[in-house]
PDB file of C-alpha atoms in Angstrom:
ATOM      1  CA  MET K  25      19.178 -29.093 -21.632  1.00 88.00           C
ATOM      2  CA  THR K  26      18.494 -26.012 -19.519  1.00 90.00           C
ATOM      3  CA  THR K  27      15.737 -26.583 -16.968  1.00 93.00           C
ATOM      4  CA  VAL K  28      13.040 -23.906 -16.719  1.00 93.00           C
ATOM      5  CA  LEU K  29      10.314 -22.839 -14.298  1.00 95.00           C
ATOM      6  CA  LEU K  30       7.362 -21.237 -16.104  1.00 95.00           C
ATOM      7  CA  ALA K  31       4.939 -19.105 -14.051  1.00 93.00           C
ATOM      8  CA  ASP K  32       1.864 -17.584 -15.710  1.00 90.00           C
ATOM      9  CA  ASP K  33      -1.709 -17.521 -14.453  1.00 88.00           C
ATOM     10  CA  HIS K  34      -3.172 -18.062 -17.940  1.00 88.00           C
ATOM     11  CA  PRO K  35      -3.156 -21.719 -19.099  1.00 88.00           C
ATOM     12  CA  PHE K  36      -3.290 -20.560 -22.730  1.00 88.00           C
ATOM     13  CA  MET K  37      -0.038 -18.604 -22.329  1.00 87.00           C
ATOM     14  CA  ARG K  38       1.648 -21.506 -20.522  1.00 88.00           C
ATOM     15  CA  ALA K  39       0.643 -23.823 -23.376  1.00 90.00           C
ATOM     16  CA  GLY K  40       1.987 -21.327 -25.910  1.00 89.00           C
ATOM     17  CA  VAL K  41       5.365 -21.056 -24.197  1.00 90.00           C
ATOM     18  CA  GLU K  42       5.565 -24.824 -23.870  1.00 90.00           C
ATOM     19  CA  ALA K  43       4.929 -25.124 -27.609  1.00 90.00           C
ATOM     20  CA  VAL K  44       7.676 -22.610 -28.436  1.00 88.00           C
ATOM     21  CA  LEU K  45      10.198 -24.476 -26.274  1.00 89.00           C
ATOM     22  CA  ARG K  46       9.210 -28.009 -27.285  1.00 87.00           C
ATOM     23  CA  GLU K  47      12.054 -28.553 -29.788  1.00 86.00           C
ATOM     24  CA  SER K  48      14.522 -26.238 -28.052  1.00 89.00           C
ATOM     25  CA  PRO K  49      17.366 -26.841 -25.592  1.00 92.00           C
ATOM     26  CA  PHE K  50      15.097 -25.580 -22.794  1.00 93.00           C
ATOM     27  CA  ARG K  51      12.974 -28.025 -20.790  1.00 92.00           C
ATOM     28  CA  ILE K  52      10.125 -26.895 -18.536  1.00 93.00           C
ATOM     29  CA  VAL K  53      10.364 -28.864 -15.298  1.00 93.00           C
ATOM     30  CA  ALA K  54       7.701 -26.983 -13.321  1.00 92.00           C
ATOM     31  CA  THR K  55       4.817 -24.585 -13.919  1.00 92.00           C
ATOM     32  CA  ALA K  56       2.980 -22.229 -11.571  1.00 92.00           C
ATOM     33  CA  ALA K  57      -0.135 -20.060 -11.732  1.00 91.00           C
ATOM     34  CA  THR K  58       0.645 -17.638  -8.867  1.00 90.00           C
ATOM     35  CA  GLY K  59       3.696 -15.902  -7.509  1.00 89.00           C
ATOM     36  CA  GLU K  60       3.612 -17.832  -4.251  1.00 90.00           C
ATOM     37  CA  GLU K  61       3.382 -21.110  -6.155  1.00 92.00           C
ATOM     38  CA  ALA K  62       6.327 -20.014  -8.296  1.00 92.00           C
ATOM     39  CA  LEU K  63       8.485 -19.521  -5.196  1.00 92.00           C
ATOM     40  CA  GLN K  64       7.459 -22.951  -3.892  1.00 91.00           C
ATOM     41  CA  LYS K  65       8.209 -24.658  -7.211  1.00 91.00           C
ATOM     42  CA  LEU K  66      11.515 -22.803  -7.406  1.00 91.00           C
ATOM     43  CA  ALA K  67      12.597 -24.360  -4.108  1.00 90.00           C
ATOM     44  CA  GLU K  68      11.263 -27.804  -5.027  1.00 92.00           C
ATOM     45  CA  HIS K  69      12.677 -28.156  -8.552  1.00 93.00           C
ATOM     46  CA  GLU K  70      15.743 -25.853  -8.560  1.00 93.00           C
ATOM     47  CA  PRO K  71      15.400 -24.896 -12.252  1.00 94.00           C
ATOM     48  CA  GLU K  72      18.329 -23.226 -13.946  1.00 93.00           C
ATOM     49  CA  LEU K  73      16.199 -20.415 -15.372  1.00 94.00           C
ATOM     50  CA  CYS K  74      12.819 -18.809 -14.585  1.00 95.00           C
ATOM     51  CA  ILE K  75      10.174 -17.326 -16.882  1.00 95.00           C
ATOM     52  CA  LEU K  76       7.733 -15.200 -14.885  1.00 94.00           C
ATOM     53  CA  ASP K  77       4.566 -13.482 -16.022  1.00 91.00           C
ATOM     54  CA  VAL K  78       4.514  -9.956 -14.632  1.00 89.00           C
ATOM     55  CA  ARG K  79       0.823 -10.013 -13.685  1.00 85.00           C
ATOM     56  CA  MET K  80      -0.033 -12.949 -11.424  1.00 85.00           C
ATOM     57  CA  PRO K  81      -2.085 -13.233  -8.229  1.00 82.00           C
ATOM     58  CA  ALA K  82      -0.374 -13.806  -4.873  1.00 80.00           C
ATOM     59  CA  ARG K  83       2.796 -11.895  -5.862  1.00 82.00           C
ATOM     60  CA  ASN K  84       3.411 -10.652  -9.360  1.00 88.00           C
ATOM     61  CA  GLY K  85       6.455 -11.531 -11.425  1.00 89.00           C
ATOM     62  CA  VAL K  86       8.484  -8.517 -10.330  1.00 90.00           C
ATOM     63  CA  GLU K  87       7.784  -9.297  -6.674  1.00 90.00           C
ATOM     64  CA  VAL K  88       8.875 -12.912  -7.199  1.00 92.00           C
ATOM     65  CA  LEU K  89      12.067 -11.625  -8.853  1.00 92.00           C
ATOM     66  CA  GLN K  90      12.687  -9.307  -5.905  1.00 91.00           C
ATOM     67  CA  ALA K  91      12.077 -12.130  -3.422  1.00 90.00           C
ATOM     68  CA  THR K  92      14.614 -14.379  -5.131  1.00 91.00           C
ATOM     69  CA  ARG K  93      17.241 -11.647  -5.177  1.00 90.00           C
ATOM     70  CA  GLU K  94      16.631 -10.851  -1.504  1.00 89.00           C
ATOM     71  CA  ARG K  95      17.467 -14.499  -0.782  1.00 87.00           C
ATOM     72  CA  GLY K  96      20.738 -14.161  -2.659  1.00 90.00           C
ATOM     73  CA  ASP K  97      19.418 -16.210  -5.583  1.00 88.00           C
ATOM     74  CA  GLN K  98      21.004 -14.885  -8.776  1.00 90.00           C
ATOM     75  CA  ARG K  99      19.742 -17.474 -11.250  1.00 92.00           C
ATOM     76  CA  PRO K 100      18.530 -15.939 -14.541  1.00 94.00           C
ATOM     77  CA  VAL K 101      14.975 -14.560 -14.591  1.00 95.00           C
ATOM     78  CA  VAL K 102      13.046 -13.559 -17.713  1.00 95.00           C
ATOM     79  CA  LEU K 103       9.870 -11.513 -17.355  1.00 95.00           C
ATOM     80  CA  LEU K 104       7.040 -12.161 -19.795  1.00 91.00           C
ATOM     81  CA  THR K 105       4.489  -9.363 -20.040  1.00 87.00           C
ATOM     82  CA  ALA K 106       1.812  -7.774 -22.213  1.00 84.00           C
ATOM     83  CA  GLU K 107       2.896  -4.353 -20.963  1.00 81.00           C
ATOM     84  CA  LEU K 108       5.176  -3.068 -18.243  1.00 81.00           C
ATOM     85  CA  GLU K 109       4.221  -0.131 -16.063  1.00 83.00           C
ATOM     86  CA  ASP K 110       6.947   2.406 -15.350  1.00 83.00           C
ATOM     87  CA  ALA K 111       7.322   1.539 -11.670  1.00 83.00           C
ATOM     88  CA  ALA K 112       7.489  -2.185 -12.456  1.00 86.00           C
ATOM     89  CA  LEU K 113      10.124  -1.598 -15.138  1.00 88.00           C
ATOM     90  CA  ILE K 114      12.367   0.338 -12.758  1.00 87.00           C
ATOM     91  CA  ALA K 115      11.850  -2.235  -9.995  1.00 87.00           C
ATOM     92  CA  ALA K 116      12.702  -5.109 -12.350  1.00 91.00           C
ATOM     93  CA  LEU K 117      15.894  -3.455 -13.556  1.00 90.00           C
ATOM     94  CA  ARG K 118      16.953  -2.680  -9.995  1.00 89.00           C
ATOM     95  CA  ALA K 119      16.362  -6.325  -9.083  1.00 90.00           C
ATOM     96  CA  ASP K 120      18.759  -7.298 -11.887  1.00 91.00           C
ATOM     97  CA  VAL K 121      16.270  -8.916 -14.256  1.00 94.00           C
ATOM     98  CA  ASN K 122      18.076 -10.803 -17.008  1.00 94.00           C
ATOM     99  CA  GLY K 123      15.540 -10.585 -19.805  1.00 94.00           C
ATOM    100  CA  ILE K 124      12.173  -9.069 -20.693  1.00 94.00           C
ATOM    101  CA  VAL K 125       9.904 -10.351 -23.460  1.00 92.00           C
ATOM    102  CA  LEU K 126       6.680  -8.669 -24.542  1.00 88.00           C
ATOM    103  CA  LYS K 127       3.894 -11.163 -25.136  1.00 84.00           C
ATOM    104  CA  HIS K 128       2.883  -9.846 -28.552  1.00 83.00           C
ATOM    105  CA  VAL K 129       6.310 -10.828 -29.929  1.00 84.00           C
ATOM    106  CA  ALA K 130       6.956 -13.782 -27.625  1.00 78.00           C
ATOM    107  CA  GLU K 131       6.666 -16.415 -30.328  1.00 79.00           C
ATOM    108  CA  GLU K 132       9.539 -14.822 -32.242  1.00 82.00           C
ATOM    109  CA  ALA K 133      11.582 -13.321 -29.409  1.00 88.00           C
ATOM    110  CA  LEU K 134      11.343 -15.723 -26.461  1.00 90.00           C
ATOM    111  CA  LEU K 135      13.793 -18.351 -27.642  1.00 90.00           C
ATOM    112  CA  ASP K 136      16.438 -15.771 -28.618  1.00 91.00           C
ATOM    113  CA  CYS K 137      16.005 -14.140 -25.214  1.00 93.00           C
ATOM    114  CA  LEU K 138      16.423 -17.418 -23.345  1.00 93.00           C
ATOM    115  CA  GLU K 139      19.515 -18.370 -25.341  1.00 92.00           C
ATOM    116  CA  ALA K 140      21.119 -14.997 -24.593  1.00 93.00           C
ATOM    117  CA  VAL K 141      20.256 -15.165 -20.904  1.00 93.00           C
ATOM    118  CA  ALA K 142      21.482 -18.763 -20.591  1.00 91.00           C
ATOM    119  CA  ALA K 143      24.787 -17.588 -22.088  1.00 90.00           C
ATOM    120  CA  GLY K 144      25.143 -14.962 -19.361  1.00 90.00           C
ATOM    121  CA  GLN K 145      23.945 -11.980 -21.401  1.00 92.00           C
ATOM    122  CA  LYS K 146      21.172  -9.459 -20.792  1.00 92.00           C
ATOM    123  CA  ALA K 147      18.203  -9.545 -23.168  1.00 92.00           C
ATOM    124  CA  ILE K 148      16.139  -6.422 -22.521  1.00 91.00           C
ATOM    125  CA  PRO K 149      14.604  -4.470 -25.421  1.00 89.00           C
ATOM    126  CA  ALA K 150      16.499  -1.261 -26.127  1.00 90.00           C
ATOM    127  CA  ASP K 151      13.324   0.822 -26.102  1.00 87.00           C
ATOM    128  CA  LEU K 152      12.576  -0.307 -22.535  1.00 87.00           C
ATOM    129  CA  LEU K 153      16.096   0.541 -21.397  1.00 88.00           C
ATOM    130  CA  ASN K 154      15.865   3.958 -23.046  1.00 89.00           C
ATOM    131  CA  HIS K 155      12.483   4.551 -21.432  1.00 84.00           C
ATOM    132  CA  ALA K 156      13.837   3.582 -18.019  1.00 87.00           C
ATOM    133  CA  GLU K 157      16.771   5.946 -18.454  1.00 85.00           C
ATOM    134  CA  ALA K 158      14.367   8.778 -19.317  1.00 85.00           C
ATOM    135  CA  LEU K 159      12.190   7.994 -16.291  1.00 79.00           C
ATOM    136  CA  LEU K 160      15.139   8.058 -13.919  1.00 80.00           C
ATOM    137  CA  ALA K 161      16.357  11.308 -15.429  1.00 77.00           C
ATOM    138  CA  LYS K 162      13.098  13.035 -14.479  1.00 72.00           C
ATOM    139  CA  GLY K 163      12.512  11.238 -11.179  1.00 65.00           C
ATOM    140  CA  GLU K 164      11.448   7.754 -10.170  1.00 57.00           C
ATOM    141  CA  PRO K 165       7.832   6.887 -11.083  1.00 56.00           C
ATOM    142  CA  ARG K 166       5.375   6.412  -8.227  1.00 62.00           C
ATOM    143  CA  HIS K 167       3.754   3.016  -7.878  1.00 65.00           C
ATOM    144  CA  PRO K 168      -0.061   3.220  -8.281  1.00 71.00           C
ATOM    145  CA  LEU K 169      -0.473   1.355  -4.974  1.00 78.00           C
ATOM    146  CA  GLY K 170       2.352   3.173  -3.222  1.00 72.00           C
ATOM    147  CA  ASP K 171       0.096   4.595  -0.464  1.00 77.00           C
ATOM    148  CA  LEU K 172      -0.860   1.118   0.772  1.00 84.00           C
ATOM    149  CA  THR K 173       0.777  -1.102   3.369  1.00 85.00           C
ATOM    150  CA  PRO K 174       2.413  -4.325   2.082  1.00 83.00           C
ATOM    151  CA  ARG K 175      -0.643  -6.412   3.105  1.00 88.00           C
ATOM    152  CA  GLU K 176      -3.093  -3.917   1.585  1.00 89.00           C
ATOM    153  CA  ARG K 177      -1.061  -3.851  -1.599  1.00 86.00           C
ATOM    154  CA  GLN K 178      -1.043  -7.664  -1.720  1.00 88.00           C
ATOM    155  CA  ILE K 179      -4.842  -7.729  -1.446  1.00 91.00           C
ATOM    156  CA  ALA K 180      -5.150  -5.024  -4.109  1.00 89.00           C
ATOM    157  CA  GLU K 181      -2.941  -7.052  -6.455  1.00 86.00           C
ATOM    158  CA  LEU K 182      -5.143 -10.113  -5.901  1.00 90.00           C
ATOM    159  CA  VAL K 183      -8.237  -8.052  -6.703  1.00 90.00           C
ATOM    160  CA  GLY K 184      -6.425  -6.899  -9.844  1.00 86.00           C
ATOM    161  CA  GLY K 185      -5.847 -10.561 -10.659  1.00 84.00           C
ATOM    162  CA  GLY K 186      -9.608 -11.181 -10.604  1.00 86.00           C
ATOM    163  CA  LEU K 187      -9.839 -13.089  -7.327  1.00 89.00           C
ATOM    164  CA  ARG K 188     -13.026 -12.923  -5.247  1.00 90.00           C
ATOM    165  CA  ASN K 189     -13.007 -12.112  -1.529  1.00 93.00           C
ATOM    166  CA  ARG K 190     -13.299 -15.746  -0.470  1.00 91.00           C
ATOM    167  CA  ASP K 191     -10.422 -16.726  -2.787  1.00 90.00           C
ATOM    168  CA  ILE K 192      -8.273 -13.914  -1.390  1.00 92.00           C
ATOM    169  CA  ALA K 193      -9.124 -15.003   2.160  1.00 91.00           C
ATOM    170  CA  SER K 194      -8.161 -18.589   1.381  1.00 90.00           C
ATOM    171  CA  SER K 195      -4.934 -17.527  -0.335  1.00 86.00           C
ATOM    172  CA  LEU K 196      -3.813 -15.314   2.555  1.00 89.00           C
ATOM    173  CA  GLY K 197      -5.102 -17.430   5.441  1.00 89.00           C
ATOM    174  CA  MET K 198      -7.603 -14.900   6.769  1.00 90.00           C
ATOM    175  CA  SER K 199     -11.389 -14.645   7.071  1.00 92.00           C
ATOM    176  CA  GLU K 200     -13.563 -13.188   4.339  1.00 91.00           C
ATOM    177  CA  GLY K 201     -14.704 -10.551   6.819  1.00 91.00           C
ATOM    178  CA  THR K 202     -11.111  -9.447   7.369  1.00 92.00           C
ATOM    179  CA  VAL K 203     -10.643  -9.088   3.603  1.00 92.00           C
ATOM    180  CA  LYS K 204     -13.727  -6.839   3.479  1.00 92.00           C
ATOM    181  CA  VAL K 205     -12.291  -4.661   6.257  1.00 93.00           C
ATOM    182  CA  TYR K 206      -9.010  -4.348   4.369  1.00 92.00           C
ATOM    183  CA  LEU K 207     -10.859  -3.424   1.175  1.00 93.00           C
ATOM    184  CA  HIS K 208     -12.833  -0.703   2.979  1.00 92.00           C
ATOM    185  CA  VAL K 209      -9.567   0.853   4.181  1.00 92.00           C
ATOM    186  CA  ILE K 210      -7.997   0.501   0.734  1.00 91.00           C
ATOM    187  CA  TYR K 211     -10.965   2.243  -0.920  1.00 91.00           C
ATOM    188  CA  GLN K 212     -10.644   5.135   1.533  1.00 90.00           C
ATOM    189  CA  LYS K 213      -6.905   5.492   1.001  1.00 87.00           C
ATOM    190  CA  LEU K 214      -7.229   5.473  -2.791  1.00 88.00           C
ATOM    191  CA  ASP K 215     -10.446   7.559  -2.846  1.00 86.00           C
ATOM    192  CA  ILE K 216     -12.390   4.967  -4.834  1.00 88.00           C
ATOM    193  CA  ASP K 217     -15.742   3.205  -4.402  1.00 87.00           C
ATOM    194  CA  ASN K 218     -15.466  -0.374  -5.624  1.00 89.00           C
ATOM    195  CA  ARG K 219     -13.255  -3.320  -6.629  1.00 87.00           C
ATOM    196  CA  THR K 220     -13.546  -2.533 -10.343  1.00 89.00           C
ATOM    197  CA  GLU K 221     -11.828   0.804  -9.749  1.00 87.00           C
ATOM    198  CA  LEU K 222      -9.271  -0.930  -7.508  1.00 88.00           C
ATOM    199  CA  ALA K 223      -8.507  -3.449 -10.263  1.00 85.00           C
ATOM    200  CA  LEU K 224      -7.952  -0.596 -12.733  1.00 85.00           C
ATOM    201  CA  ILE K 225      -5.534   1.109 -10.334  1.00 83.00           C
ATOM    202  CA  ALA K 226      -3.725  -2.181  -9.710  1.00 81.00           C
ATOM    203  CA  HIS K 227      -3.160  -2.374 -13.470  1.00 75.00           C
ATOM    204  CA  GLY K 228      -1.965   1.244 -13.625  1.00 70.00           C
ATOM    205  CA  ARG K 229      -5.125   2.522 -15.327  1.00 67.00           C
ATOM    206  CA  ARG K 230      -6.535   5.102 -12.938  1.00 62.00           C
ATOM    207  CA  ASP K 231      -7.093   7.235 -16.046  1.00 56.00           C
ATOM    208  CA  LEU K 232     -10.066   5.000 -16.919  1.00 56.00           C
ATOM    209  CA  ILE K 233     -11.881   5.808 -13.655  1.00 62.00           C
ATOM    210  CA  ARG K 234     -14.540   8.458 -14.190  1.00 58.00           C
TER     211      ARG K 234
END
């Protein structure tokens, strides 16, 4: 049995992955709903393999991948995502992601991906690799939150994850008033007016802002 950490902020997706792996050689030993929780569970349970949702509050899946690599942790990581923005794709590849599975084909593709990764192979869809190669050929894509400081970007990601100000304050150990000050600065930097527009930008959809 290969032990697995599963991190996804949607209980329905966690249940779906658990169902796919139920009769497989992969056993989920820990689950997490945020990136920070994933890092904690990683240290507590020492799973052999990680499945990370790309979009989670309190650090997304790519940021968790980067954090593990910065610590010298090279255990296999598979990213599970509905879609992957250009900047996130490049960042994931540079952080040596082992596999990527798109959620709309996860039921069919996840187990094959995990088996390949557990055997020491890469399991990244060819179309994503080709797209990344094309992006690098014309210049690295700019992250939609690239003008923000690390703390501002963290707050923006939490807004994108649907968290309210008081939840963000609790998650980051600050007052709700401080969160509001950060948001005011973020709105000015990004030339937007509200958290709905910020959430769209956090998800790479500035094109939907009128």
